[in-house]
Structures are given as structure tokens and as C-alpha cells.
Coordinates of N, CA and C in Angstrom, one line a residue:
X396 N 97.4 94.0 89.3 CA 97.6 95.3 88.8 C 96.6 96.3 89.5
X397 N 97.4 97.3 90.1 CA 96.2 98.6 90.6 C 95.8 99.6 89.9
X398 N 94.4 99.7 90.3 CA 94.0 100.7 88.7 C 93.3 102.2 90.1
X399 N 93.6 103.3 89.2 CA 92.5 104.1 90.2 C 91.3 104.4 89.5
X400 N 90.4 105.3 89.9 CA 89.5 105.8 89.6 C 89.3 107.3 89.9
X401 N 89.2 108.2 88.9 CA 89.2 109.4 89.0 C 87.8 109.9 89.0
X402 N 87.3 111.1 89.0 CA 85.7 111.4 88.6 C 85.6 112.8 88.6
X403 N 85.2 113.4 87.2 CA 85.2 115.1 87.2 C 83.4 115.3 87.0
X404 N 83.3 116.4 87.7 CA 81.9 116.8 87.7 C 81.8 118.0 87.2
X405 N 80.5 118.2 86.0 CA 80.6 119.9 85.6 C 79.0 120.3 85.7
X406 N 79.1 121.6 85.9 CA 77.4 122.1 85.7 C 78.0 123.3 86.2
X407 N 76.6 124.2 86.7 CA 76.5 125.9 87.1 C 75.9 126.9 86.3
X408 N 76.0 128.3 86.5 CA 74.2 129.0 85.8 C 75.1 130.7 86.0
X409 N 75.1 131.7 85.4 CA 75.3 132.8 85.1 C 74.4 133.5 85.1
X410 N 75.2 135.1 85.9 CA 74.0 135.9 85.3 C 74.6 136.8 84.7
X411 N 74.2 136.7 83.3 CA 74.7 138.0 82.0 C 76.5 137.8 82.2
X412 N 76.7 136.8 82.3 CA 78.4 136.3 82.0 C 79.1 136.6 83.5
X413 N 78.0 137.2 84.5 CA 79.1 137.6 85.9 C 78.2 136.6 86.9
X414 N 79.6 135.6 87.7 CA 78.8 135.1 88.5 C 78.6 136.0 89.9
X415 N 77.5 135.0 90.4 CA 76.7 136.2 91.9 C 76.6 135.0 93.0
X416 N 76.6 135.6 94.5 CA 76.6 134.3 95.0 C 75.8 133.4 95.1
X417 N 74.8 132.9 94.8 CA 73.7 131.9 94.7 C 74.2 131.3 93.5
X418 N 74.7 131.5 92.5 CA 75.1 130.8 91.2 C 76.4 129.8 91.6
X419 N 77.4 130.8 92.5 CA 78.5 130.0 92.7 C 77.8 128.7 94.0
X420 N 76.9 129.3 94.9 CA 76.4 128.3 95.8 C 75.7 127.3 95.1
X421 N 75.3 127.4 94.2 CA 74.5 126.0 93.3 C 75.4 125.2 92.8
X422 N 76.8 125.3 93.0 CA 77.1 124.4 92.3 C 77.4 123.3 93.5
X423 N 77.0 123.4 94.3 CA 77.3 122.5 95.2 C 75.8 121.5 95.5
X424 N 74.8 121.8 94.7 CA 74.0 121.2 94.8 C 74.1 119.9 93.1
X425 N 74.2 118.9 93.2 CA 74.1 118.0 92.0 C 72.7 117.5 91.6
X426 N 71.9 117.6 90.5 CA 71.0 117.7 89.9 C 70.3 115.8 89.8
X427 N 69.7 115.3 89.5 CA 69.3 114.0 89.1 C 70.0 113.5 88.1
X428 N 70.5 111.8 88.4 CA 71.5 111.5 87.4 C 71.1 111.6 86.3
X429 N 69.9 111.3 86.0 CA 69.5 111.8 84.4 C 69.4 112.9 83.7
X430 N 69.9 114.5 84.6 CA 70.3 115.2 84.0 C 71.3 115.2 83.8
X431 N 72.8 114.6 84.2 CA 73.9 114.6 84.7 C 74.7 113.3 82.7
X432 N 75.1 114.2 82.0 CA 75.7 113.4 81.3 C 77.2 113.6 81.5
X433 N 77.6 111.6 81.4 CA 79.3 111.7 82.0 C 79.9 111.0 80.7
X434 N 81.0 111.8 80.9 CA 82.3 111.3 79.8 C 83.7 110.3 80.5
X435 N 84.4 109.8 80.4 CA 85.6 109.0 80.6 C 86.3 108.8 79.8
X436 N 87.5 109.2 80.4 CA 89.2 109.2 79.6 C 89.8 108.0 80.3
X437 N 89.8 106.8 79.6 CA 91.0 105.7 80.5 C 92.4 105.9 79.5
X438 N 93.6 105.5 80.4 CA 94.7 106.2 80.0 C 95.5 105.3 81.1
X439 N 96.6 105.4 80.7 CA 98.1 104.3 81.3 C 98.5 105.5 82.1
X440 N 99.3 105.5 83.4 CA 100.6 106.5 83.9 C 101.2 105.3 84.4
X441 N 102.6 105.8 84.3 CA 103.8 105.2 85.2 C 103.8 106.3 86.6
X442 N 104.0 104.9 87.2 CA 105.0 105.5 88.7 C 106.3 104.5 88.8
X443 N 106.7 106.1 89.2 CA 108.3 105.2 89.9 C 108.2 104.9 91.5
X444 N 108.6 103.8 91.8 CA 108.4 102.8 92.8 C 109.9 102.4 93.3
X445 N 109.7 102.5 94.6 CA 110.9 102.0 94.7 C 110.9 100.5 96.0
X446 N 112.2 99.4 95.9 CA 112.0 98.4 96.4 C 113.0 97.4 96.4
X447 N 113.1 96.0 97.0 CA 113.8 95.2 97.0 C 114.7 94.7 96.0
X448 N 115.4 94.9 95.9 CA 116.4 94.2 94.6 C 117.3 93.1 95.4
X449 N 117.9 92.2 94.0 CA 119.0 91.6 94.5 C 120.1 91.8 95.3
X450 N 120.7 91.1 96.3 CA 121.4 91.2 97.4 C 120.9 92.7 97.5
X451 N 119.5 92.8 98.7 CA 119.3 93.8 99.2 C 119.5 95.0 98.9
X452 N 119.9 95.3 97.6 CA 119.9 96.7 97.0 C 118.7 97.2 96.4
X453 N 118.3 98.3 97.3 CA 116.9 99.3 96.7 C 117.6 99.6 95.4
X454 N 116.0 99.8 94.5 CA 116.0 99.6 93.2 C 115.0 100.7 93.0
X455 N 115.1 101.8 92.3 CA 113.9 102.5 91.7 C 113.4 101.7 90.1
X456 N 111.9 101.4 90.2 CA 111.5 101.0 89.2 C 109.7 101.3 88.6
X457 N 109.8 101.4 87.5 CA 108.5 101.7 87.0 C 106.9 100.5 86.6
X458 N 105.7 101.5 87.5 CA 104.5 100.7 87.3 C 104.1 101.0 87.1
X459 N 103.4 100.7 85.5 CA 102.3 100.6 84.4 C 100.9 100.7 85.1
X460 N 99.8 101.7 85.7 CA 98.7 101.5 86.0 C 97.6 102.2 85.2
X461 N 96.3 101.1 84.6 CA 95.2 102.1 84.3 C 94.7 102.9 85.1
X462 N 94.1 103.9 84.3 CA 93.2 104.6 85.4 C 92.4 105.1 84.2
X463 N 91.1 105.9 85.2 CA 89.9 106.5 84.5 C 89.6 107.5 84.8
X464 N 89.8 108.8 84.1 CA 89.3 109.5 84.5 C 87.8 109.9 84.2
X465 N 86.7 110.5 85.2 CA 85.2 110.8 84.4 C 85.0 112.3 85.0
X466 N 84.2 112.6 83.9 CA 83.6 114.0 83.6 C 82.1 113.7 83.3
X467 N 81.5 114.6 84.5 CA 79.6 114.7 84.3 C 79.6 116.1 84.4
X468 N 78.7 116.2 83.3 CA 78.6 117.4 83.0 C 76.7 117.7 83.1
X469 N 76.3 119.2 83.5 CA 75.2 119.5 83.5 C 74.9 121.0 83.1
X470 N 74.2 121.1 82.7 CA 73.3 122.9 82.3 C 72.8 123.4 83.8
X471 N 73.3 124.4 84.0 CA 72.6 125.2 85.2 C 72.1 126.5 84.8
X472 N 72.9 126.8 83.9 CA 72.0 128.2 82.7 C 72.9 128.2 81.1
X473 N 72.5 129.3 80.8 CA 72.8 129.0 79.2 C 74.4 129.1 79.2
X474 N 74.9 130.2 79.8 CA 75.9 130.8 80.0 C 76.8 130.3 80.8
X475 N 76.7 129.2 81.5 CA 77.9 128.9 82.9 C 77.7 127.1 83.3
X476 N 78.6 126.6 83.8 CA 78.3 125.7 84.7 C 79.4 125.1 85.8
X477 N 79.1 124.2 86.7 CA 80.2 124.3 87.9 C 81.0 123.0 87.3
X478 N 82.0 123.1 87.9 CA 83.1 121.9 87.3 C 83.4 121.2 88.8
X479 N 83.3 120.1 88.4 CA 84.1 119.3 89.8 C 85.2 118.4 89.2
X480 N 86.5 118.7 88.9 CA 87.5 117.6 88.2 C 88.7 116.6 89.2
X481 N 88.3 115.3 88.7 CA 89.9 114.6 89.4 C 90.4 113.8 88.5
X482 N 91.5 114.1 88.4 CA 92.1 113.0 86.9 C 93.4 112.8 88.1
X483 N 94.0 112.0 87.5 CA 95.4 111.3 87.5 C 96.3 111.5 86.5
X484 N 97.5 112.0 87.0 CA 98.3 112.4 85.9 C 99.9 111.7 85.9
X485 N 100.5 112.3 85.3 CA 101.7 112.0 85.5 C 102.3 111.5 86.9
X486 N 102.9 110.5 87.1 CA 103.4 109.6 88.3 C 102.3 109.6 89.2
X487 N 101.3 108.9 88.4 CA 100.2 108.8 89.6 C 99.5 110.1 90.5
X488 N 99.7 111.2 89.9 CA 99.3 112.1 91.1 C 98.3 112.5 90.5
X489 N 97.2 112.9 91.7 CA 95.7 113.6 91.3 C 95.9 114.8 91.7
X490 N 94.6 115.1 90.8 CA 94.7 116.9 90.4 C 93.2 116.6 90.7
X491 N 92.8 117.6 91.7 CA 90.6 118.1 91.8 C 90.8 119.5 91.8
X492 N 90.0 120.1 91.4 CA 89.4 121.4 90.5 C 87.7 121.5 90.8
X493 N 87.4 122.7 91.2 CA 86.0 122.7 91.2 C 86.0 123.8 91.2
X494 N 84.7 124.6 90.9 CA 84.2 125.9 90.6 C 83.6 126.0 89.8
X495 N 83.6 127.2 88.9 CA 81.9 127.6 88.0 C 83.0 127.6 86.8
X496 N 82.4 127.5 85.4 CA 82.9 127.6 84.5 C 82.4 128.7 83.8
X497 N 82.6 129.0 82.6 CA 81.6 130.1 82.2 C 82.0 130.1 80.6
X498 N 80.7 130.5 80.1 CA 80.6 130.4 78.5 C 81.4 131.4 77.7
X499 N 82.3 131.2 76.7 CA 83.1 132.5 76.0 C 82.3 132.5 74.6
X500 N 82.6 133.6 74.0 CA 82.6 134.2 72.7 C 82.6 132.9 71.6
X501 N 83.8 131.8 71.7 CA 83.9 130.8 70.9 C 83.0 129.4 71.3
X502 N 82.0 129.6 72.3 CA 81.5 128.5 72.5 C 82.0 127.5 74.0
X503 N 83.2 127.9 73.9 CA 83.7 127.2 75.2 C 83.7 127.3 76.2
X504 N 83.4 126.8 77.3 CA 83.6 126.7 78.7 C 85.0 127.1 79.7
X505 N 84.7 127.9 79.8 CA 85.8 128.5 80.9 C 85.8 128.6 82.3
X506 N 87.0 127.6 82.6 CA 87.2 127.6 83.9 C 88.0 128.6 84.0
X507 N 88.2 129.6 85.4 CA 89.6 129.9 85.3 C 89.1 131.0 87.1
X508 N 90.8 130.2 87.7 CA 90.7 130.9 89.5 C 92.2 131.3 88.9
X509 N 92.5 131.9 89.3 CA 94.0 133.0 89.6 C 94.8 132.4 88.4
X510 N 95.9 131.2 88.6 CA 96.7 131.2 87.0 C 96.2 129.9 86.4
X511 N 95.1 129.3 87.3 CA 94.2 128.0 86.5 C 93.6 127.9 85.5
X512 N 93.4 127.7 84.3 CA 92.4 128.0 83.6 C 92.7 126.9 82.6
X513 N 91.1 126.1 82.3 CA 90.7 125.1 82.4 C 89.8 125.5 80.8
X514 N 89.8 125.3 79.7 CA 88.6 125.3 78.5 C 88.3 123.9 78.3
X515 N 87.1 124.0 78.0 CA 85.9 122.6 77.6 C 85.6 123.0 76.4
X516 N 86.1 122.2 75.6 CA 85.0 122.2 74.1 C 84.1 121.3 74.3
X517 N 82.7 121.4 74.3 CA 81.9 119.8 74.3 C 80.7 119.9 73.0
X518 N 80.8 118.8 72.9 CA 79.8 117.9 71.6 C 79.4 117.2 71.9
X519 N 78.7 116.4 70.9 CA 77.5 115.5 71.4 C 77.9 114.4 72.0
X520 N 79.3 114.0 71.4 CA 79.8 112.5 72.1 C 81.2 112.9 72.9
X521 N 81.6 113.9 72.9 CA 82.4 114.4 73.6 C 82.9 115.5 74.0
X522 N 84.5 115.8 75.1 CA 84.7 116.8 75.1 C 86.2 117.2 75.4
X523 N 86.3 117.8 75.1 CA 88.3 117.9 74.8 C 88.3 119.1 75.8
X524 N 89.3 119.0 77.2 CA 90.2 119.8 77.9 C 91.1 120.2 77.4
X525 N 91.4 121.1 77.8 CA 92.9 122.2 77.5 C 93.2 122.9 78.6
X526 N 94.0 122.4 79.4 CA 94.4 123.0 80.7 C 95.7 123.9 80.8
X527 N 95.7 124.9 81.0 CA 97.3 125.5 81.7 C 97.8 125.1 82.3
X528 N 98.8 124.1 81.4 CA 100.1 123.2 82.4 C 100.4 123.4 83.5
X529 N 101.2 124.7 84.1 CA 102.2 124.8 85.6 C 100.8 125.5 85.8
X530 N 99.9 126.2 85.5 CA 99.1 127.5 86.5 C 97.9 126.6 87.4
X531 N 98.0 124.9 87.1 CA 97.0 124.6 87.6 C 97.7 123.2 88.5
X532 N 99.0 123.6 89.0 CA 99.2 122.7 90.1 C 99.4 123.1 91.0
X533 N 99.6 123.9 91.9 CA 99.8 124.4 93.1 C 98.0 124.6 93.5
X534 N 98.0 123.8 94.8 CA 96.4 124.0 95.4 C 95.3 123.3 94.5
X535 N 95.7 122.6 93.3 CA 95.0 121.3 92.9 C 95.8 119.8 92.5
X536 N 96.8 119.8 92.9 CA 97.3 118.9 92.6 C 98.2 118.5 93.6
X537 N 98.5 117.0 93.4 CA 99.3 116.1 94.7 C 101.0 116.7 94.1
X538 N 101.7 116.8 94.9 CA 103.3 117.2 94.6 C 103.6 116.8 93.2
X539 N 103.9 117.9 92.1 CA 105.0 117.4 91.1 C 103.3 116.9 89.9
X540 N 102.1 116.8 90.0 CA 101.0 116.7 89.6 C 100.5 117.7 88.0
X541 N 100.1 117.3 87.5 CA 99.5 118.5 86.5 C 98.4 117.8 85.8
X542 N 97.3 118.5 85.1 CA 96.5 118.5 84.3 C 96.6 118.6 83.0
X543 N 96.1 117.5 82.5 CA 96.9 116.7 81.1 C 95.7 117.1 80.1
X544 N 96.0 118.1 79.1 CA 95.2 118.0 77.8 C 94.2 116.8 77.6
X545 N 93.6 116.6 77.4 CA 92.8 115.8 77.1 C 91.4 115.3 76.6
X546 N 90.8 114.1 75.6 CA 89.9 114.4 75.1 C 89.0 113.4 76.0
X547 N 88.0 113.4 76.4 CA 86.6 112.4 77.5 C 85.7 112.3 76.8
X548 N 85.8 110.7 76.4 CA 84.2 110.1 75.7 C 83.5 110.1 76.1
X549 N 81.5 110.3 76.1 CA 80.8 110.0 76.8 C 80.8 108.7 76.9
X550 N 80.2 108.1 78.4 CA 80.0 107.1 78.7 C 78.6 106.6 79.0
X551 N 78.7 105.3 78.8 CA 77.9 104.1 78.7 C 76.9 104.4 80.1
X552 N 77.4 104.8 80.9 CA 76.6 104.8 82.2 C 75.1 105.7 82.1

């Protein structure tokens, strides 16, 4: 059985809720792993496959694979941080996402570039995504791809 491995990265820093360029350029800098706390979502998708059948007739058929997705998250200021996400979604396709997130009114983390927009609730042992379905597959995701709701435990690592 083949399993993938996915891996989302978060952090980044604000000033007074508006990013400036040095804030957006830090996110490309990643901090010491021990600042760096990571979460993981393992989760089943099917792909449809297609292949050899009886007296040589192609067959479309479905493969059960784990996969993992992980989220490391970091403080770059009180107000913001950068996101780097790859999950696996539906028929196998990956979705990566990166940029600055930024803190709202209710506590959450906001991602959001043109119709993408990405919320982080996080706690102490985790953190629950909420993605805009269609606004976040075009230019992050493999054909037919999307970004799946979801909740990421912190991990053992």
C-alpha cells in the first residue's frame, strides 16, 4: 500500500494588523525546531485507478491510501503568522498554500489571497481549518483538488 506525506508550515509577525514587506519576507525564514510546534491529520482518500482487467478490458477502480497531513506552526508577532500548507485531498490531489496569516477580532488566524481564505482556530492540543471550498483551488491545488475542513492534532515529534 502507498501512503503520501503531506507537511503544512505556519508562522509570520504584523504591524498593527497590516502586513509590510519585511513581515511578508520573514516568512520565508523558518525559526528553530523548538520553536516550531507541529500538528498531523492522518486520513484515508480514494483514487480512481485505472488498469488491467479480465480478457484485456481496462477497468477503472478504486485505491484506499493513508496519508498525513502536518501543520507547524510558529509566533512571529502577536498579530500574524506565515502559513506554508500541503494536504492531500480528494483523489489524491495536493493542495500547497503559503503566505502570512493574520489575527481577527475572534481570535483566529486568517489566511486569505484573492478568493482563498483559510481560518485557524488553535489550542493547546490542536487546531481546526476551515477552508473556502472552490476559492482555494485554482493556483493551489493539483486538477479537480480542494482543501478539506479539518481538525490537526499536535504531534509527538
Amino acid at each position: 500500500m502507498r501512503s503520501f506525506l503531506a507537511s503544512v508550515v505556519v508562522a509570520g509577525s504584523c504591524l498593527f494588523g497590516e502586513l509590510d514587506a519585511a513581515s511578508a519576507a520573514s516568512c520565508d525564514e523558518v525559526p528553530s525546531i523548538r520553536a516550531v510546534t507541529q500538528y498531523q491529520r492522518a486520513h484515508d482518500v480514494a483514487a480512481r485507478r485505472r488498469g488491467p482487467g479480465p480478457d484485456a478490458i481496462e477497468l477503472e477502480f478504486l485505491v484506499v491510501m493513508p496519508v498525513i497531513d502536518q501543520l507547524a506552526v510558529w509566533e512571529h508577532g502577536p498579530k500574524s503568522m506565515c502559513l506554508s500548507l500541503t494536504t492531500v485531498g480528494e483523489n489524491a490531489r495536493e493542495c500547497d498554500v503559503y503566505g502570512m496569516a493574520v489575527k481577527d477580532a475572534a481570535g483566529d488566524f486568517v489566511f486569505s489571497e484573492g478568493t482563498c481564505v483559510i481560518r485557524f482556530s488553535i489550542w493547546a492540543e490542536g487546531v481546526e481549518l476551515r477552508a473556502s471550498r472552490e476559492g482555494c483551488k485554482t493556483g493551489y491545488c493539483a486538477a479537480q483538488g480542494t482543501i478539506e475542513n479539518a481538525t490537526y492534532v499536535r504531534s509527538p515529534f
